[in-house]
Amino acid sequence: INPIYASTMAFVTISTSQLFHAYNCSNKRSIINKNIFKNKFLNYSFIIGVALEFIVIYSNPINELFKLKSLPVLYMFIAIFNASLIIVISEIKKKLVKKNSK
């Protein structure tokens, strides 16, 4: 993989994982059974964050400033999938903490 694509994927993975993790931090209990779309400010923040990421990645003058490159769809999918793993990891952690507190 081209190093510029790798650094762009790292940028997307790290920044998107932080946006996903905000949902984990919004509740100490599992977010699986919860209506996560109830918090409109969190949802707006997520949408704005993703939009800003896309602007940074897909706008030529800005991505050159950040030394990034527009990603092909497959690379973007891989980066977002990796970022979403924070939800799975956090859910496992919450289950283990709940199990150990009993």
CSV table of C-alpha atoms in Angstrom, one decimal:
chain,number,residue,atom,x,y,z
A,1,ILE,CA,0.0,0.0,0.0
A,2,ASN,CA,1.2,3.5,-0.8
A,3,PRO,CA,2.4,5.2,2.4
A,4,ILE,CA,0.2,8.3,1.7
A,5,TYR,CA,-2.8,6.0,1.6
A,6,ALA,CA,-1.7,4.3,4.8
A,7,SER,CA,-1.4,7.6,6.6
A,8,THR,CA,-4.8,8.8,5.3
A,9,MET,CA,-6.3,5.5,6.5
A,10,ALA,CA,-4.7,6.0,9.9
A,11,PHE,CA,-6.1,9.5,10.1
A,12,VAL,CA,-9.6,8.2,9.2
A,13,THR,CA,-9.4,5.3,11.6
A,14,ILE,CA,-8.3,7.3,14.5
A,15,SER,CA,-10.6,10.3,14.1
A,16,THR,CA,-13.6,8.1,13.3
A,17,SER,CA,-13.0,5.8,16.2
A,18,GLN,CA,-13.1,8.8,18.5
A,19,LEU,CA,-16.5,9.8,17.0
A,20,PHE,CA,-17.8,6.2,17.6
A,21,HIS,CA,-16.3,6.1,21.1
A,22,ALA,CA,-18.3,9.2,22.0
A,23,TYR,CA,-21.4,7.0,21.8
A,24,ASN,CA,-19.7,4.4,24.1
A,25,CYS,CA,-18.9,7.2,26.6
A,26,SER,CA,-22.5,8.6,26.6
A,27,ASN,CA,-23.7,5.7,28.8
A,28,LYS,CA,-22.0,3.3,31.2
A,29,ARG,CA,-24.4,0.5,30.2
A,30,SER,CA,-24.5,-1.2,26.8
A,31,ILE,CA,-25.5,1.0,23.8
A,32,ILE,CA,-26.8,-2.1,22.0
A,33,ASN,CA,-30.3,-2.0,23.6
A,34,LYS,CA,-30.4,1.8,23.9
A,35,ASN,CA,-31.8,4.2,21.4
A,36,ILE,CA,-28.4,5.9,20.5
A,37,PHE,CA,-30.1,8.4,18.2
A,38,LYS,CA,-31.9,10.0,21.1
A,39,ASN,CA,-29.1,12.4,21.9
A,40,LYS,CA,-29.4,14.9,19.0
A,41,PHE,CA,-26.4,16.9,20.0
A,42,LEU,CA,-24.2,13.8,19.9
A,43,ASN,CA,-25.7,12.8,16.6
A,44,TYR,CA,-25.1,16.3,15.1
A,45,SER,CA,-21.5,16.2,16.4
A,46,PHE,CA,-20.9,12.8,14.8
A,47,ILE,CA,-22.3,14.0,11.4
A,48,ILE,CA,-20.3,17.3,11.6
A,49,GLY,CA,-17.1,15.3,12.5
A,50,VAL,CA,-17.6,12.9,9.6
A,51,ALA,CA,-18.3,15.7,7.2
A,52,LEU,CA,-15.1,17.5,8.3
A,53,GLU,CA,-13.1,14.3,7.8
A,54,PHE,CA,-14.5,14.0,4.2
A,55,ILE,CA,-13.7,17.6,3.5
A,56,VAL,CA,-10.1,17.1,4.7
A,57,ILE,CA,-9.7,14.0,2.7
A,58,TYR,CA,-11.5,14.8,-0.5
A,59,SER,CA,-10.8,18.5,-0.9
A,60,ASN,CA,-7.5,18.8,-2.9
A,61,PRO,CA,-6.1,22.0,-1.3
A,62,ILE,CA,-6.9,20.8,2.2
A,63,ASN,CA,-5.7,17.2,1.8
A,64,GLU,CA,-2.4,18.5,0.4
A,65,LEU,CA,-2.1,20.8,3.5
A,66,PHE,CA,-2.6,17.8,5.7
A,67,LYS,CA,-0.4,15.6,3.5
A,68,LEU,CA,-3.3,13.2,2.9
A,69,LYS,CA,-4.8,11.7,-0.3
A,70,SER,CA,-8.3,10.9,-1.4
A,71,LEU,CA,-9.0,7.3,-0.6
A,72,PRO,CA,-10.5,4.7,-2.9
A,73,VAL,CA,-13.9,3.3,-1.6
A,74,LEU,CA,-12.4,0.0,-0.4
A,75,TYR,CA,-9.7,1.7,1.7
A,76,MET,CA,-12.3,4.1,3.2
A,77,PHE,CA,-14.5,1.1,4.0
A,78,ILE,CA,-11.6,-0.7,5.7
A,79,ALA,CA,-10.7,2.4,7.8
A,80,ILE,CA,-14.3,2.9,8.9
A,81,PHE,CA,-14.7,-0.8,9.7
A,82,ASN,CA,-11.6,-0.7,11.8
A,83,ALA,CA,-12.8,2.5,13.6
A,84,SER,CA,-16.1,0.9,14.4
A,85,LEU,CA,-14.3,-1.9,16.3
A,86,ILE,CA,-14.0,0.5,19.3
A,87,ILE,CA,-17.7,-0.2,19.9
A,88,VAL,CA,-17.2,-3.9,20.0
A,89,ILE,CA,-14.2,-3.6,22.3
A,90,SER,CA,-16.0,-1.2,24.6
A,91,GLU,CA,-19.1,-3.4,24.8
A,92,ILE,CA,-16.9,-6.4,25.7
A,93,LYS,CA,-15.2,-4.3,28.4
A,94,LYS,CA,-18.6,-3.2,29.8
A,95,LYS,CA,-19.8,-6.8,30.0
A,96,LEU,CA,-16.6,-7.9,31.8
A,97,VAL,CA,-16.9,-5.0,34.3
A,98,LYS,CA,-20.6,-5.8,34.9
A,99,LYS,CA,-19.8,-9.5,35.3
A,100,ASN,CA,-16.9,-8.8,37.8
A,101,SER,CA,-19.0,-6.4,39.8
A,102,LYS,CA,-21.5,-9.0,40.7
